[in-house]
Short mmCIF file of C-alpha atoms and ligand atoms in Angstrom, two decimals:
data_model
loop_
_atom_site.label_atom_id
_atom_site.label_comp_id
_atom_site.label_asym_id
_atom_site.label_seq_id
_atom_site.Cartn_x
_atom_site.Cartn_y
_atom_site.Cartn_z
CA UNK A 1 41.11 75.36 -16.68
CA UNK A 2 41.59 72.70 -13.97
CA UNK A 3 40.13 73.69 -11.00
CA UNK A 4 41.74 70.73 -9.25
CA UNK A 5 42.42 66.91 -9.33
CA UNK A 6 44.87 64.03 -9.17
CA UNK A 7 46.90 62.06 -11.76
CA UNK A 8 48.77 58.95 -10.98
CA UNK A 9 51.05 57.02 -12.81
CA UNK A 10 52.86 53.03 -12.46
CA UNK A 11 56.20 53.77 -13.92
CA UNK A 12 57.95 54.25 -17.41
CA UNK A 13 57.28 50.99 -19.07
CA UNK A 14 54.64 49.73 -16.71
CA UNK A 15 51.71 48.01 -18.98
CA UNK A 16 48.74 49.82 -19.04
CA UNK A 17 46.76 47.19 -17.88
CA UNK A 18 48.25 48.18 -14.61
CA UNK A 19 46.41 51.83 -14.62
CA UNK A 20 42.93 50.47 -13.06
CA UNK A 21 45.83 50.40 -9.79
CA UNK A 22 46.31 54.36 -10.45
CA UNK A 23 42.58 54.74 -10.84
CA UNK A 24 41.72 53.10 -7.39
CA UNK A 25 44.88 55.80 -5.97
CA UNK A 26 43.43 58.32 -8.18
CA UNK A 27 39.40 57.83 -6.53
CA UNK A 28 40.60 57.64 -3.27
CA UNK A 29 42.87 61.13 -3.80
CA UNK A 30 39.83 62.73 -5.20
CA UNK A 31 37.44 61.19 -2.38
CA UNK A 32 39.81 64.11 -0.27
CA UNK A 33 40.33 66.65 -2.72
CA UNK A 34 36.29 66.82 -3.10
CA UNK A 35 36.19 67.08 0.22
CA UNK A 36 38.58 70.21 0.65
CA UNK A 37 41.49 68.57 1.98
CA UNK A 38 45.15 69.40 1.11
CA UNK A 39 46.93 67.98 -2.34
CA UNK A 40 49.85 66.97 0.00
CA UNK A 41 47.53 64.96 1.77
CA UNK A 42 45.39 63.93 -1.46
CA UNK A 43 49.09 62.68 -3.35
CA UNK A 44 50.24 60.76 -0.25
CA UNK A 45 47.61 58.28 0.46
CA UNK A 46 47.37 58.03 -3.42
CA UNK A 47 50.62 56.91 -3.02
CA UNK A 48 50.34 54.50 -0.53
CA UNK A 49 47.22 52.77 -2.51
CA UNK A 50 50.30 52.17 -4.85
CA UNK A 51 53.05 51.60 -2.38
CA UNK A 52 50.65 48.24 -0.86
CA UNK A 53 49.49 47.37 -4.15
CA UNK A 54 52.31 44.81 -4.68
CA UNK A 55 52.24 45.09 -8.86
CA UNK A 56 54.44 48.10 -8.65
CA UNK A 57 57.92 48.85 -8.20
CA UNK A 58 57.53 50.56 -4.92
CA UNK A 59 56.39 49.65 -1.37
CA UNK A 60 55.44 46.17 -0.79
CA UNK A 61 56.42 45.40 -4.72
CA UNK A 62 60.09 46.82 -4.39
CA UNK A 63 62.66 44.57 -6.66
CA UNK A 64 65.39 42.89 -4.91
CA UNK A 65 68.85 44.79 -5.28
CA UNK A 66 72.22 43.22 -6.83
CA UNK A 67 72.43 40.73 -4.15
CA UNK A 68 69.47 38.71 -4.63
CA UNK A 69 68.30 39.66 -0.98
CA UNK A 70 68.23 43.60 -0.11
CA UNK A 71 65.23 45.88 -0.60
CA UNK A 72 65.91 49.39 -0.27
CA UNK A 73 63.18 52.58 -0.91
CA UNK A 74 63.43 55.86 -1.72
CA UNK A 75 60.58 58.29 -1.42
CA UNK A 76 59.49 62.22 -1.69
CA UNK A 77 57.23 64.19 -0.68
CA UNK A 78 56.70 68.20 -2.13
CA UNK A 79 54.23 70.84 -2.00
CA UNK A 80 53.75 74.86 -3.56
CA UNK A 81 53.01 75.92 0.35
CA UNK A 82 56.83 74.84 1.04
CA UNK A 83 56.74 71.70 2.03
CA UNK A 84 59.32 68.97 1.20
CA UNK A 85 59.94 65.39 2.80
CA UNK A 86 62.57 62.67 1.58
CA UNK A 87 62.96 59.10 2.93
CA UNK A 88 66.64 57.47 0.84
CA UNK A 89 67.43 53.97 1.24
CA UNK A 90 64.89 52.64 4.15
CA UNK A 91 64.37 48.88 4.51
CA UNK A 92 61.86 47.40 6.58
CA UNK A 93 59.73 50.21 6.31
CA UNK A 94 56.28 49.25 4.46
CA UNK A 95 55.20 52.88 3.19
CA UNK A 96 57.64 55.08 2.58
CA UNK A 97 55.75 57.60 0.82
CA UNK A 98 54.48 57.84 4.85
CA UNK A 99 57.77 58.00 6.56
CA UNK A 100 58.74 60.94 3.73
CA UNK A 101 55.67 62.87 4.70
CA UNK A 102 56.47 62.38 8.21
CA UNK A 103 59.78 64.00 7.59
CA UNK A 104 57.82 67.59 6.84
CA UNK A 105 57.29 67.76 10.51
CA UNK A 106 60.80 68.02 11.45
CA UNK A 107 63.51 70.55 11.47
CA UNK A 108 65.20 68.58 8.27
CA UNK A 109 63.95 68.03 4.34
CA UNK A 110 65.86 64.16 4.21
CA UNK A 111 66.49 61.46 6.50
CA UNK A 112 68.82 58.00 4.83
CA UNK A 113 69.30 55.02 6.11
CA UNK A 114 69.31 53.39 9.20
CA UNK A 115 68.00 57.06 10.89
CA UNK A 116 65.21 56.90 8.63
CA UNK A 117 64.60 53.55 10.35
CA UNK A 118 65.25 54.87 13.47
CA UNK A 119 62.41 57.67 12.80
CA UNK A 120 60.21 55.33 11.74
CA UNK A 121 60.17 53.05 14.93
CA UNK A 122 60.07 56.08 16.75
CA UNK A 123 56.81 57.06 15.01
CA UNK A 124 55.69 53.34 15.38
CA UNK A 125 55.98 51.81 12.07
CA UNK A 126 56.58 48.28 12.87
CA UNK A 127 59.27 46.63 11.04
CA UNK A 128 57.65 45.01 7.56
CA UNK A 129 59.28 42.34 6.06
CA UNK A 130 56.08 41.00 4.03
CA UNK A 131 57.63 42.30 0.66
CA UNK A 132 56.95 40.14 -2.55
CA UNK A 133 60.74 39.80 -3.26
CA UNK A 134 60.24 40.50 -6.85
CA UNK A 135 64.09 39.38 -8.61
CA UNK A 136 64.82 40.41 -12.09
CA UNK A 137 66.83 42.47 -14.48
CA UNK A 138 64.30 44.63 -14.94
CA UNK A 139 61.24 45.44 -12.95
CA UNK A 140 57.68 44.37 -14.92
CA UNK A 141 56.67 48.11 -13.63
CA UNK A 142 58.61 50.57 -11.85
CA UNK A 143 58.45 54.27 -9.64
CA UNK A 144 54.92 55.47 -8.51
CA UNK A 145 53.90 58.56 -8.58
CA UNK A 146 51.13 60.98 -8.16
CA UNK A 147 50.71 64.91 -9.07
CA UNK A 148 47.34 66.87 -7.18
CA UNK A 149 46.10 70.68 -6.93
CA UNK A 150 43.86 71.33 -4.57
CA UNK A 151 40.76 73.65 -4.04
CA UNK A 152 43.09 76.09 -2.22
CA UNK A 153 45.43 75.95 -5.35
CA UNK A 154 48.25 73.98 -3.84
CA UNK A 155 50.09 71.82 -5.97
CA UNK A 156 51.74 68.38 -4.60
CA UNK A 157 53.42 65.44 -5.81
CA UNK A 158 54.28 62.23 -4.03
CA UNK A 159 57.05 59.64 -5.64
CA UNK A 160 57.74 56.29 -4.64
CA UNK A 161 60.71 53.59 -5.23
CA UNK A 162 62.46 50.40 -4.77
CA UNK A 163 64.56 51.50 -7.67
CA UNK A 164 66.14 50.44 -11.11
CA UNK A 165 66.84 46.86 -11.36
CA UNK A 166 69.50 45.84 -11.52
CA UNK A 167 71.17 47.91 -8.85
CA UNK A 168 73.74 48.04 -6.37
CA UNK A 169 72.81 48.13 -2.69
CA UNK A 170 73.20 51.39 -1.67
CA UNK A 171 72.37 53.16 -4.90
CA UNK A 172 70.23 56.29 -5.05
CA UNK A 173 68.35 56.84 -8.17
CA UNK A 174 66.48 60.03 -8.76
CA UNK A 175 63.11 59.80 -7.16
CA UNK A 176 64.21 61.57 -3.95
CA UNK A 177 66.40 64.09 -5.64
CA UNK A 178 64.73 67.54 -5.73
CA UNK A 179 64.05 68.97 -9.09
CA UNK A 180 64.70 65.35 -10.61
CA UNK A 181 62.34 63.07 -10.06
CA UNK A 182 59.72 65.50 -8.68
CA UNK A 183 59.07 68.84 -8.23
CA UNK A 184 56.11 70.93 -7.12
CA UNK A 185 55.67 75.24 -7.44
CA UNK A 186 53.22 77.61 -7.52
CA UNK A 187 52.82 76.46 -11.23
CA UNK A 188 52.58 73.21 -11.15
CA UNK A 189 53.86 69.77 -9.81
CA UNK A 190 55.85 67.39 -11.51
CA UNK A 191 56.67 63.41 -11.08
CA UNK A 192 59.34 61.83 -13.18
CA UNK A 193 60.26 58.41 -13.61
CA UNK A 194 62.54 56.13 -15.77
CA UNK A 195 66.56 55.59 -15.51
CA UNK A 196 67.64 57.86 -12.65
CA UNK A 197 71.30 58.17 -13.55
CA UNK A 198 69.92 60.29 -17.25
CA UNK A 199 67.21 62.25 -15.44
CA UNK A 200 69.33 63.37 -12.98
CA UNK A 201 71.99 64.53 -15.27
CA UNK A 202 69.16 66.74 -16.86
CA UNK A 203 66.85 67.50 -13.62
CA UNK A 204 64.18 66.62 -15.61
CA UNK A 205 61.99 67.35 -12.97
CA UNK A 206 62.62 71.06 -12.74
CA UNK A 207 63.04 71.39 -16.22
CA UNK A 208 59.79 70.55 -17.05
CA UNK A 209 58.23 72.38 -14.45
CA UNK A 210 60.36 75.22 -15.69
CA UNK A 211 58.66 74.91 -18.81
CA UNK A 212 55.21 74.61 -17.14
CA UNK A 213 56.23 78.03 -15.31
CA UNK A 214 57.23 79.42 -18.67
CA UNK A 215 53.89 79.23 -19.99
CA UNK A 216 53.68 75.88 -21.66
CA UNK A 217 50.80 73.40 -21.48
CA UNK A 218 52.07 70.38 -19.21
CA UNK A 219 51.48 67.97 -22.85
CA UNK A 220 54.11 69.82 -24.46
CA UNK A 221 56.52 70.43 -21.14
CA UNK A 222 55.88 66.60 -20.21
CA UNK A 223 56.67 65.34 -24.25
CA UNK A 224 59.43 68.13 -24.52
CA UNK A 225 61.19 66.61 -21.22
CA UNK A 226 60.96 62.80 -22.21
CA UNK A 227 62.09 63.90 -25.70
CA UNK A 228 65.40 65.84 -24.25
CA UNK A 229 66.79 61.67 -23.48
CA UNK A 230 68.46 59.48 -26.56
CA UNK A 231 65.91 56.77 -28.19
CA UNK A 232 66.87 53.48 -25.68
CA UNK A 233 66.79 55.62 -22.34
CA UNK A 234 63.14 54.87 -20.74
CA UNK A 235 61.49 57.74 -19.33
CA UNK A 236 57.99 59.40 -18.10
CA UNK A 237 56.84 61.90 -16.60
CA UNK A 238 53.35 63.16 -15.10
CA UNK A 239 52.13 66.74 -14.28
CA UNK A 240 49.56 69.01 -13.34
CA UNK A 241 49.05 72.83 -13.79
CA UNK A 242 45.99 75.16 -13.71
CA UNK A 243 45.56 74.98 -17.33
CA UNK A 244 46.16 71.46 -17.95
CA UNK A 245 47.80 67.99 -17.19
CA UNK A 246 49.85 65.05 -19.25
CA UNK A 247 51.11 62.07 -18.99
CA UNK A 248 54.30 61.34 -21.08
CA UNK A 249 56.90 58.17 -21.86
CA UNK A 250 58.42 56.93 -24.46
CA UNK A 251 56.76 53.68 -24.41
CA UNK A 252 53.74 52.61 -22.11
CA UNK A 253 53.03 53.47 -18.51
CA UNK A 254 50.12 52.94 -16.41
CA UNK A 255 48.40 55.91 -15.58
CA UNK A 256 45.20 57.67 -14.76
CA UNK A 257 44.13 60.81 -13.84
CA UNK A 258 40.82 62.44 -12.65
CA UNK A 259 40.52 66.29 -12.64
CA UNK A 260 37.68 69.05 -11.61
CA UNK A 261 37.60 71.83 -14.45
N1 LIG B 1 63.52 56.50 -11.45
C1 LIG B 1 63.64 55.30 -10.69
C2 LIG B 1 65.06 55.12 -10.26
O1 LIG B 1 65.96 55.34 -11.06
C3 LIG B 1 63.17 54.09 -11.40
C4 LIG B 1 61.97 54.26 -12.27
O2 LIG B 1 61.29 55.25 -12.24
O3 LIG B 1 61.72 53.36 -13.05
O4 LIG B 1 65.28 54.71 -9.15
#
């Protein structure tokens, strides 16, 4: 039985020589946890340590879009207490994963765009342009994301994106989608990444955690869920119940985990 704890992971297809970045998230999430704060809490700055770690897909690493010059971010933000924050499409913005948590302490559950910029001023995030401009077909690493429960028995997860290269500008993948690329209940929490067009067509998200709910181990939710997508579609996915946690993709992905039984 996990009695709590915190598992990160780089993105389906990240090497796994990336994962001592998902430890360093993963100490500094349990650093909290230990110390009786909130898995929301725990997940976010977990995600952040990824976001600024400029190897990843995500934050300061984002890939370029289409036209060799735009970086756009998505981000989400969930929790078992009822929580929920999304950030879709934000430029300029250098942690995301932040603005999305910010977005649980207003009336909404999404903010896009330019008002997501807007917000973010307004909460004084200066503009950041200091991103590594990554270009490429295909990202070396992709989507962070982190899964926690906490002493209290909260679950959380915390996703963060600069998307699926290559993209158009204005495209929306799956990491903010609810119940696709995350998903967090009184059962467990769930973080998915890989090509958002297929997991969205299957809310992978929710169907694992579905599974989890059901009574299966995370292992066998998590390899079920990667398994439902044909042989050349990359996906992952993380999670985190009381009885257990996995990490799952079809070929590498950073990850690491650290859990209290
Ligand atoms: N799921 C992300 C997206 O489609 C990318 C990834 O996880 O690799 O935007």
């Amino acid at each position: 039985m996990i009695s709590y704890g915190v598992v990160a992971h780089g993105g389906a297809g990240s090497p796994m020589e990336l994962s001592d970045g998902c430890r360093a998230a993963c100490e500094s999430a349990i650093r909290m946890l230990d110390a009786g704060e909130g898995s929301l809490d725990a997940a976010v700055e977990a995600a952040r340590i990824l976001e600024d770690d400029g190897r990843f897909n995500a934050g300061t690493g984002s890939v370029l879009r289409i036209d060799g010059r735009t970086i756009e971010m998505d981000a989400a933000v969930m929790d078992s207490a009822g929580k929920i924050g999304v950030v879709i499409n934000v430029r300029e913005v250098k942690n995301p994963v932040l603005l999305a948590r910010a977005v649980t302490g207003t009336p909404h559950v999404a903010l896009a765009g330019r008002g997501a910029e807007v917000f973010a001023r307004q909460l004084g995030f200066a503009p950041f342009r200091d991103f590594s401009m990554r270009v490429g077909r295909r990202a070396p690493s992709d989507t962070i994301g982190v899964v926690a429960l906490d002493k209290k028995g909260v679950f959380a997860v915390a996703s963060s994106t600069g998307g699926a290269s290559p993209m158009m500008v204005g495209r929306v993948g799956d990491t903010p989608m609810p119940g696709c690329g995350f998903y967090a209940g009184a059962r467990g929490a769930v973080a998915v990444t890989g090509l958002g067009e297929e997991s969205i067509r299957k809310m992978l998200a929710r169907a694992v955690y579905d599974m989890i709910a059901d009574g299966t181990g995370a292992r066998e939710a998590c390899e079920k869920g990667v398994g439902m997508f044909a042989p050349g579609i990359r996906m992952g996915a993380i999670a985190i119940s009381r009885r257990d946690w996995a990490a799952a993709a079809k070929d590498a992905m950073a990850h690491w985990s650290i859990i209290r039984e």
